[in-house]
Amino acid sequence: MKTICLYFEIHQIIHLKRYRFFEIGSDHYYYDDFANEQGINEIAERSYIPALTTLIEMAKANEGAFKVALSISGVALEQLEIYAPVVIELLHELNRTGCCEFLCEPYSHGLSSLANEDCFKEEVERMRVKIKDYFGQEPKVFRNSSLIYDNEIGSVVAGMGFKGMLIEGAKHVLGWKSPHCLYHCVDNPDLKLLMRDYKLSDDISLRFSNSEWCEYPLFADKYMGWIDSIPENEQVINLFMELSAIGYYQPLSSNILDFIKALPECAKQKGIVFSTPSEIVGKLKSVDCMDVPYPMSWTDEERDISPWLGNVMQREAFNKLYSVAERVYLCQDKRIKQDWDYLQASNNFRFMATKDSGISLDLGIYDSPFDAFTNYMNILGDFINRVNSLYPVDMDNEELSSLLTTIKNQGEELVQLSVEVETLQKKLAAAEKKCRTAKSDKKEAKAKTKSNKVK
């Protein structure tokens, strides 16, 4: 039986303000609050609110037959908390239907998986805790920023205990294989891989309202017919896209909501079901390993990491940012930690792209990729100065490594001590229970003896 895995991503760009070279050292606030508030309110009204409301209605109307998965970056949650709390309320309501699975992703929606394993693990664990605190779910499936993946990243994710991961069904990786099967990481078979069907996904997220598209207008029954025509032995159809595709990139006037609403009924008529990523990973067996030696993503025709690291400017900014990764990892300054999350966000590097991706990119305050690079490097210069003021540049690598080792050992000791405390607490509780039982038995025995003497 064919199953559809429908997944949406929520991430919100943090807009940087115009930051001049002479402001380095005097101004430590890097953000355009007006643009951030305006941007998130616009996307919430045009997309998130109507889209989530529709998903809630679908979940309730189909009585468990419709299921969906969502992942939200930590920086997006922070912005929603401040500017659009109604979206948070809708997410909670969707969660209460029992038909939504929340996945884990890097807190910053950044590129740490390509740069520093410790930083990557730290922000993933932080996001995992936030999802548990918010929605009461322990994420079992992971998705990286823009579905960036290679064998090394898969091994790290598997080592963190995740059972599944969403990745792109890129042609150069699949070869003759189909994206409609379940695969596993070549270095760790415990990590199952769900591969995005980019054509069927982009038919909705990129082409739905395009009147020049040969399949326009697209109706739910026709779309489900395409899925039904897929060979029977190809059971998993992974439709992954940004939630903003509904209502923002594909306007509500295109009847995109009616199309989405009609999908469960059309699927039911064809005997096709909806499943969450965890259900698919738990029920189906992998058919083969997926070898991905070089990083791939879901962006552009090449499906690689060139949108973020394709030119000299991008690589210079990337290397400069992560040159202080270990120092940021050591520090406990909340303001620096927050700035680190915001400066890591992948869109900062995307604004510097010079390649023609075929998709229009709104550069915001920037006149050109070079302008974006200059502004970002000015901000980064101030940020690095602040980090270095806590951990001086003349601190050699050996000393820094010693600090990192000490912190790591202390963390392991704390975990071990927590386990020992928990064990002792259980033993104490058992001993107290045994003591209470013994006292109770002794009291009953005395009462019985006293009663016998009276008789």
Coordinates of C-alpha atoms in Angstrom, one line a residue:
M1 CA 0.0 0.0 0.0
K2 CA 1.3 3.4 -1.0
T3 CA 1.8 6.0 1.8
I4 CA 2.3 9.7 1.5
C5 CA 4.7 11.4 3.9
L6 CA 3.8 15.1 3.9
Y7 CA 6.3 17.4 5.6
F8 CA 6.5 21.2 6.0
E9 CA 9.4 23.4 7.3
I10 CA 9.0 26.7 9.2
H11 CA 12.0 29.0 9.2
Q12 CA 12.1 32.8 9.5
I13 CA 14.9 35.0 8.2
I14 CA 16.5 37.3 10.8
H15 CA 17.1 40.5 9.0
L16 CA 20.4 42.2 9.7
K17 CA 20.5 46.0 9.8
R18 CA 22.8 48.3 7.8
Y19 CA 26.1 48.1 9.8
R20 CA 29.0 50.4 8.9
F21 CA 32.7 49.7 9.4
F22 CA 33.1 52.6 11.9
E23 CA 30.3 51.1 14.1
I24 CA 32.6 48.1 15.0
G25 CA 33.3 48.2 18.7
S26 CA 30.6 50.7 19.5
D27 CA 27.3 49.0 18.4
H28 CA 26.7 45.4 19.4
Y29 CA 23.1 45.2 18.2
Y30 CA 22.9 43.8 14.6
Y31 CA 19.2 43.5 13.7
D32 CA 16.5 45.4 11.9
D33 CA 13.6 44.9 14.3
F34 CA 11.1 46.7 12.1
A35 CA 11.9 44.4 9.1
N36 CA 11.7 41.3 11.4
E37 CA 8.3 42.3 12.8
Q38 CA 7.0 43.3 9.4
G39 CA 8.3 40.1 7.7
I40 CA 7.0 37.6 10.2
N41 CA 3.6 39.3 10.5
E42 CA 3.2 39.3 6.7
I43 CA 4.1 35.6 6.3
A44 CA 2.0 34.7 9.4
E45 CA -1.1 36.4 7.9
R46 CA -0.6 35.3 4.3
S47 CA 0.7 31.7 5.0
Y48 CA 1.2 30.3 8.5
I49 CA -2.2 31.1 10.0
P50 CA -4.4 30.0 7.0
A51 CA -2.1 27.0 6.3
L52 CA -2.1 25.7 9.9
T53 CA -5.8 26.3 10.3
T54 CA -6.4 24.2 7.2
L55 CA -4.1 21.4 8.5
I56 CA -6.0 21.4 11.8
E57 CA -9.3 21.2 10.0
M58 CA -8.0 18.3 7.9
A59 CA -6.7 16.4 10.9
K60 CA -10.1 16.7 12.7
A61 CA -12.2 16.0 9.6
N62 CA -10.3 12.8 8.6
E63 CA -10.2 11.3 12.1
G64 CA -6.6 10.1 12.1
A65 CA -6.5 9.3 8.4
F66 CA -4.6 12.5 7.6
K67 CA -1.1 13.0 9.1
V68 CA 1.6 15.6 8.7
A69 CA 5.1 16.4 9.9
L70 CA 6.6 19.8 10.8
S71 CA 10.0 21.1 11.8
I72 CA 10.7 24.6 13.1
S73 CA 14.0 26.3 13.6
G74 CA 14.8 27.7 17.0
V75 CA 15.3 31.2 15.6
A76 CA 11.8 31.0 14.0
L77 CA 10.2 29.9 17.3
E78 CA 11.9 32.9 19.0
Q79 CA 10.5 35.3 16.4
L80 CA 7.0 33.8 16.5
E81 CA 7.0 34.1 20.3
I82 CA 7.7 37.8 20.0
Y83 CA 5.7 38.9 17.0
A84 CA 3.1 36.2 16.1
P85 CA 2.1 34.1 19.2
V86 CA -1.1 33.2 17.4
V87 CA 1.0 30.9 15.2
I88 CA 2.4 29.2 18.3
E89 CA -1.2 28.6 19.5
L90 CA -2.1 27.0 16.2
L91 CA 0.9 24.7 16.4
H92 CA -0.2 23.6 19.9
E93 CA -3.7 23.0 18.5
L94 CA -2.4 20.9 15.6
N95 CA -0.3 19.0 18.1
R96 CA -3.3 18.2 20.2
T97 CA -5.0 16.5 17.2
G98 CA -2.4 13.7 17.5
C99 CA -1.9 13.8 13.8
C100 CA 1.3 15.9 13.7
E101 CA 4.9 14.8 14.3
F102 CA 7.5 17.4 15.1
L103 CA 10.9 16.7 13.8
C104 CA 14.3 18.1 15.0
E105 CA 16.6 20.4 13.1
P106 CA 19.6 22.7 13.9
Y107 CA 18.5 25.5 16.2
S108 CA 20.0 28.2 14.0
H109 CA 19.0 26.7 10.6
G110 CA 22.7 27.1 9.9
L111 CA 25.6 25.3 8.3
S112 CA 27.3 23.9 11.4
S113 CA 27.0 20.4 10.1
L114 CA 29.6 21.4 7.5
A115 CA 31.9 23.1 9.9
N116 CA 32.1 22.0 13.5
E117 CA 30.7 18.7 14.9
D118 CA 30.5 19.9 18.5
C119 CA 28.6 23.0 17.6
F120 CA 26.3 21.0 15.4
K121 CA 25.5 18.5 18.1
E122 CA 25.0 21.3 20.7
E123 CA 22.4 23.2 18.7
V124 CA 20.6 20.0 17.7
E125 CA 20.3 18.9 21.3
R126 CA 19.1 22.4 22.2
M127 CA 16.4 22.1 19.6
R128 CA 15.5 18.6 20.7
V129 CA 14.9 19.9 24.2
K130 CA 12.9 22.9 23.0
I131 CA 10.5 20.6 20.9
K132 CA 10.1 18.4 24.0
D133 CA 9.3 21.4 26.2
Y134 CA 6.9 23.0 23.7
F135 CA 5.0 20.0 22.3
G136 CA 5.8 17.1 24.6
Q137 CA 7.3 15.1 21.8
E138 CA 10.7 13.5 21.8
P139 CA 11.9 13.9 18.1
K140 CA 13.0 10.6 16.6
V141 CA 13.5 11.9 13.0
F142 CA 15.9 14.7 11.9
R143 CA 16.1 17.1 9.1
N144 CA 19.1 19.3 8.4
S145 CA 19.0 22.9 7.2
S146 CA 17.9 22.8 3.5
L147 CA 18.1 18.9 3.7
I148 CA 22.0 19.1 3.6
Y149 CA 23.3 15.6 3.9
D150 CA 26.4 13.4 3.3
N151 CA 27.7 10.2 4.8
E152 CA 29.6 11.9 7.6
I153 CA 26.5 14.0 8.6
G154 CA 24.4 10.8 8.6
S155 CA 26.9 9.1 11.0
V156 CA 26.8 12.0 13.4
V157 CA 23.0 12.1 13.3
A158 CA 22.8 8.4 13.9
G159 CA 25.2 8.7 16.8
M160 CA 22.8 11.2 18.4
G161 CA 20.1 8.5 18.5
F162 CA 17.8 9.6 15.7
K163 CA 16.1 6.7 13.8
G164 CA 15.4 8.5 10.6
M165 CA 16.4 11.6 8.5
L166 CA 14.9 13.5 5.6
I167 CA 17.1 14.0 2.6
E168 CA 16.9 15.2 -1.0
G169 CA 16.1 12.7 -3.7
A170 CA 18.8 14.1 -6.0
K171 CA 19.3 12.5 -9.4
H172 CA 23.1 12.4 -9.1
V173 CA 22.8 10.4 -5.9
L174 CA 19.9 8.2 -6.8
G175 CA 21.1 7.1 -10.2
W176 CA 18.7 4.3 -11.3
K177 CA 17.1 4.1 -7.8
S178 CA 13.7 5.5 -6.9
P179 CA 13.1 8.1 -4.2
H180 CA 9.9 6.1 -3.3
C181 CA 11.7 3.6 -1.2
L182 CA 13.3 3.6 2.3
Y183 CA 17.1 3.6 2.4
H184 CA 19.7 3.7 5.2
C185 CA 22.9 5.5 5.9
V186 CA 25.9 3.8 4.3
D187 CA 28.0 4.1 7.5
N188 CA 25.2 3.2 9.9
P189 CA 22.2 1.1 8.9
D190 CA 20.3 2.2 12.0
L191 CA 19.6 5.5 10.4
K192 CA 16.8 5.3 7.8
L193 CA 16.6 7.8 5.0
L194 CA 13.4 9.3 3.5
M195 CA 14.2 10.8 0.1
R196 CA 12.2 13.8 -1.2
D197 CA 10.4 13.5 -4.5
Y198 CA 11.4 16.9 -5.7
K199 CA 9.2 16.8 -8.8
L200 CA 5.9 16.1 -7.0
S201 CA 6.9 18.5 -4.1
D202 CA 7.9 21.3 -6.5
D203 CA 4.6 20.8 -8.5
I204 CA 2.9 22.2 -5.4
S205 CA 5.5 24.6 -3.9
L206 CA 6.9 26.1 -7.1
R207 CA 4.6 25.5 -10.0
F208 CA 1.0 25.3 -8.7
S209 CA -0.1 28.9 -9.6
N210 CA 2.0 29.2 -12.8
S211 CA -0.5 29.6 -15.6
E212 CA 2.3 28.9 -18.2
W213 CA 2.9 25.4 -16.7
C214 CA 1.7 22.7 -19.0
E215 CA -0.2 21.0 -16.1
Y216 CA -2.0 24.2 -15.0
P217 CA -4.5 24.2 -13.4
L218 CA -3.6 21.3 -11.1
F219 CA -6.4 19.5 -9.2
A220 CA -6.2 17.1 -6.3
D221 CA -7.6 14.1 -8.2
K222 CA -5.1 14.6 -11.1
Y223 CA -2.3 14.9 -8.6
M224 CA -3.3 11.8 -6.7
G225 CA -3.6 10.0 -10.0
W226 CA 0.1 10.7 -10.6
I227 CA 0.9 9.1 -7.3
D228 CA -1.3 6.2 -7.9
S229 CA 0.5 5.5 -11.2
I230 CA 3.8 5.0 -9.4
P231 CA 4.8 1.3 -9.5
E232 CA 3.3 -0.8 -6.6
N233 CA 6.7 -1.8 -5.2
E234 CA 7.5 1.9 -4.7
Q235 CA 5.6 2.5 -1.5
V236 CA 6.8 5.8 0.0
I237 CA 6.0 9.2 -1.6
N238 CA 7.8 11.9 0.3
L239 CA 6.4 15.4 -0.2
F240 CA 8.7 17.9 1.5
M241 CA 8.3 21.7 1.2
E242 CA 8.3 25.0 3.1
L243 CA 5.0 25.9 4.8
S244 CA 5.3 29.3 3.3
A245 CA 4.7 27.7 -0.1
I246 CA 1.0 27.6 1.0
G247 CA -0.3 31.2 0.8
Y248 CA 2.9 33.1 0.3
Y249 CA 4.8 31.7 -2.7
Q250 CA 1.6 30.1 -4.0
P251 CA -1.1 32.8 -3.2
L252 CA -4.4 31.9 -1.5
S253 CA -6.1 33.3 -4.7
S254 CA -4.7 30.2 -6.6
N255 CA -7.0 28.0 -4.4
I256 CA -4.0 26.2 -3.0
L257 CA -5.9 25.6 0.3
D258 CA -8.8 23.9 -1.5
F259 CA -6.2 21.7 -3.3
I260 CA -4.5 20.7 0.0
K261 CA -7.9 20.0 1.7
A262 CA -9.0 17.7 -1.1
L263 CA -5.8 15.5 -1.0
P264 CA -7.0 13.1 1.9
E265 CA -10.3 12.3 0.2
C266 CA -8.7 11.7 -3.2
A267 CA -6.0 9.6 -1.6
K268 CA -8.7 7.5 0.2
Q269 CA -10.4 6.8 -3.1
K270 CA -7.1 5.4 -4.5
G271 CA -6.3 3.4 -1.4
I272 CA -3.4 5.6 -0.5
V273 CA -2.7 6.5 3.2
F274 CA -0.8 9.3 5.0
S275 CA 2.0 8.4 7.5
T276 CA 4.4 10.3 9.7
P277 CA 8.2 9.9 9.2
S278 CA 8.5 7.9 12.4
E279 CA 5.7 5.5 11.3
I280 CA 7.5 4.9 8.0
V281 CA 10.9 4.4 9.7
G282 CA 9.3 2.0 12.3
K283 CA 7.2 -0.1 9.9
L284 CA 9.2 -0.4 6.6
K285 CA 12.5 -2.0 6.0
S286 CA 15.3 -0.3 4.1
V287 CA 15.8 -1.7 0.6
D288 CA 19.5 -0.5 0.3
C289 CA 22.1 1.9 1.6
M290 CA 22.5 5.4 0.1
D291 CA 26.0 6.5 -0.5
V292 CA 26.4 10.3 -0.4
P293 CA 30.2 11.1 -0.3
Y294 CA 29.7 14.8 -1.0
P295 CA 27.1 17.2 0.6
M296 CA 23.8 17.6 -1.2
S297 CA 20.8 19.8 -0.5
W298 CA 17.3 20.5 -1.8
T299 CA 18.2 23.8 -3.4
D300 CA 18.8 24.7 -7.0
E301 CA 19.2 22.4 -10.0
E302 CA 22.6 21.1 -8.8
R303 CA 21.2 20.0 -5.4
D304 CA 24.6 20.8 -3.7
I305 CA 25.9 23.4 -1.2
S306 CA 26.9 26.0 -3.8
P307 CA 24.0 28.4 -3.0
W308 CA 25.8 29.0 0.4
L309 CA 29.4 28.2 -0.3
G310 CA 29.8 28.6 -4.0
N311 CA 32.0 31.7 -4.3
V312 CA 35.0 33.2 -2.5
M313 CA 33.0 35.7 -0.5
Q314 CA 30.7 33.0 0.9
R315 CA 33.6 30.7 1.9
E316 CA 35.5 33.6 3.4
A317 CA 32.5 34.6 5.6
F318 CA 31.8 31.0 6.5
N319 CA 35.5 30.3 7.5
K320 CA 35.7 33.5 9.5
L321 CA 32.5 32.8 11.4
Y322 CA 33.4 29.2 12.4
S323 CA 37.0 30.3 13.3
V324 CA 35.6 31.2 16.7
A325 CA 33.2 28.2 17.0
E326 CA 35.2 26.6 19.8
R327 CA 35.4 29.9 21.7
V328 CA 31.6 30.4 21.4
Y329 CA 31.1 26.8 22.5
L330 CA 33.0 27.6 25.7
C331 CA 31.3 30.9 26.6
Q332 CA 28.2 31.2 28.7
D333 CA 27.2 34.7 27.6
K334 CA 23.6 34.5 26.5
R335 CA 23.8 37.5 24.2
I336 CA 26.8 36.1 22.4
K337 CA 25.0 32.7 22.1
Q338 CA 21.9 34.3 20.6
D339 CA 24.0 36.4 18.1
W340 CA 25.8 33.2 17.2
D341 CA 22.5 31.5 16.3
Y342 CA 21.4 34.4 14.2
L343 CA 24.7 34.9 12.4
Q344 CA 24.8 31.2 11.6
A345 CA 21.5 31.2 9.7
S346 CA 22.0 30.0 6.2
N347 CA 20.2 32.9 4.5
N348 CA 23.1 35.2 5.5
F349 CA 25.3 33.2 3.1
R350 CA 22.6 32.9 0.5
F351 CA 22.4 36.6 0.1
M352 CA 26.1 36.5 -1.0
A353 CA 25.4 34.1 -3.9
T354 CA 26.4 35.1 -7.4
K355 CA 25.2 32.1 -9.3
D356 CA 22.1 32.2 -11.3
S357 CA 19.7 29.7 -9.6
G358 CA 16.7 30.5 -11.8
I359 CA 14.7 31.5 -8.7
S360 CA 14.4 35.1 -7.8
L361 CA 15.9 36.0 -4.4
D362 CA 14.9 39.0 -2.4
L363 CA 18.1 40.6 -1.2
G364 CA 16.3 42.9 1.3
I365 CA 18.4 45.9 2.2
Y366 CA 21.3 44.7 0.0
D367 CA 22.0 46.2 -3.4
S368 CA 24.2 43.2 -4.5
P369 CA 25.9 40.0 -3.2
F370 CA 29.0 42.1 -2.5
D371 CA 27.0 44.5 -0.5
A372 CA 25.6 41.6 1.6
F373 CA 29.1 40.3 2.1
T374 CA 30.5 43.7 3.2
N375 CA 27.6 44.3 5.7
Y376 CA 27.9 40.7 7.2
M377 CA 31.7 41.0 7.5
N378 CA 31.4 44.3 9.4
I379 CA 29.0 42.7 11.9
L380 CA 31.1 39.6 12.1
G381 CA 34.2 41.8 12.9
D382 CA 32.4 43.2 15.9
F383 CA 31.1 39.8 17.0
I384 CA 34.5 38.2 16.8
N385 CA 36.0 41.1 18.9
R386 CA 33.4 40.4 21.6
V387 CA 34.2 36.7 21.6
N388 CA 37.9 37.3 21.7
S389 CA 37.5 39.7 24.6
L390 CA 36.3 36.6 26.6
Y391 CA 38.8 34.2 25.2
P392 CA 41.9 36.1 23.9
V393 CA 43.4 35.5 20.5
D394 CA 46.7 34.7 22.0
M395 CA 45.2 31.7 23.8
D396 CA 46.9 28.8 22.0
N397 CA 45.1 25.8 20.6
E398 CA 46.6 23.5 23.3
E399 CA 45.1 25.7 26.1
L400 CA 41.8 26.0 24.3
S401 CA 41.7 22.2 23.8
S402 CA 42.5 21.7 27.4
L403 CA 39.5 23.9 28.4
L404 CA 37.2 22.0 26.0
T405 CA 38.4 18.7 27.4
T406 CA 37.8 19.8 31.0
I407 CA 34.3 21.0 30.1
K408 CA 33.6 17.7 28.3
N409 CA 34.9 15.7 31.2
Q410 CA 32.9 17.8 33.7
G411 CA 29.8 17.2 31.6
E412 CA 30.4 13.4 31.6
E413 CA 30.9 13.5 35.3
L414 CA 27.7 15.4 35.9
V415 CA 25.8 12.8 33.8
Q416 CA 27.4 10.0 35.8
L417 CA 26.7 11.7 39.1
S418 CA 23.0 12.2 38.0
V419 CA 22.7 8.5 37.3
E420 CA 24.2 7.7 40.6
V421 CA 21.9 10.1 42.5
E422 CA 18.9 8.6 40.7
T423 CA 20.0 5.1 41.7
L424 CA 20.6 6.1 45.3
Q425 CA 17.2 7.9 45.4
K426 CA 15.5 4.7 44.2
K427 CA 17.4 2.6 46.8
L428 CA 16.4 5.1 49.5
A429 CA 12.8 5.0 48.5
A430 CA 12.8 1.2 48.6
A431 CA 14.5 1.2 52.0
E432 CA 12.0 3.7 53.4
K433 CA 9.2 1.6 52.0
K434 CA 10.7 -1.5 53.6
C435 CA 11.2 0.4 56.9
R436 CA 7.5 1.6 56.9
T437 CA 6.3 -1.9 56.1
A438 CA 8.5 -3.3 59.0
K439 CA 7.2 -0.7 61.4
S440 CA 3.6 -1.4 60.3
D441 CA 4.1 -5.2 60.8
K442 CA 5.7 -4.6 64.2
K443 CA 2.8 -2.3 65.3
E444 CA 0.3 -4.9 64.2
A445 CA 2.1 -7.7 66.0
K446 CA 2.2 -5.6 69.2
A447 CA -1.5 -4.9 68.9
K448 CA -2.2 -8.6 68.4
T449 CA -0.1 -9.5 71.4
K450 CA -1.9 -7.0 73.6
S451 CA -5.3 -8.2 72.4
N452 CA -4.3 -11.8 73.3
K453 CA -3.2 -10.8 76.8
V454 CA -6.5 -9.0 77.4
K455 CA -8.4 -12.1 76.4

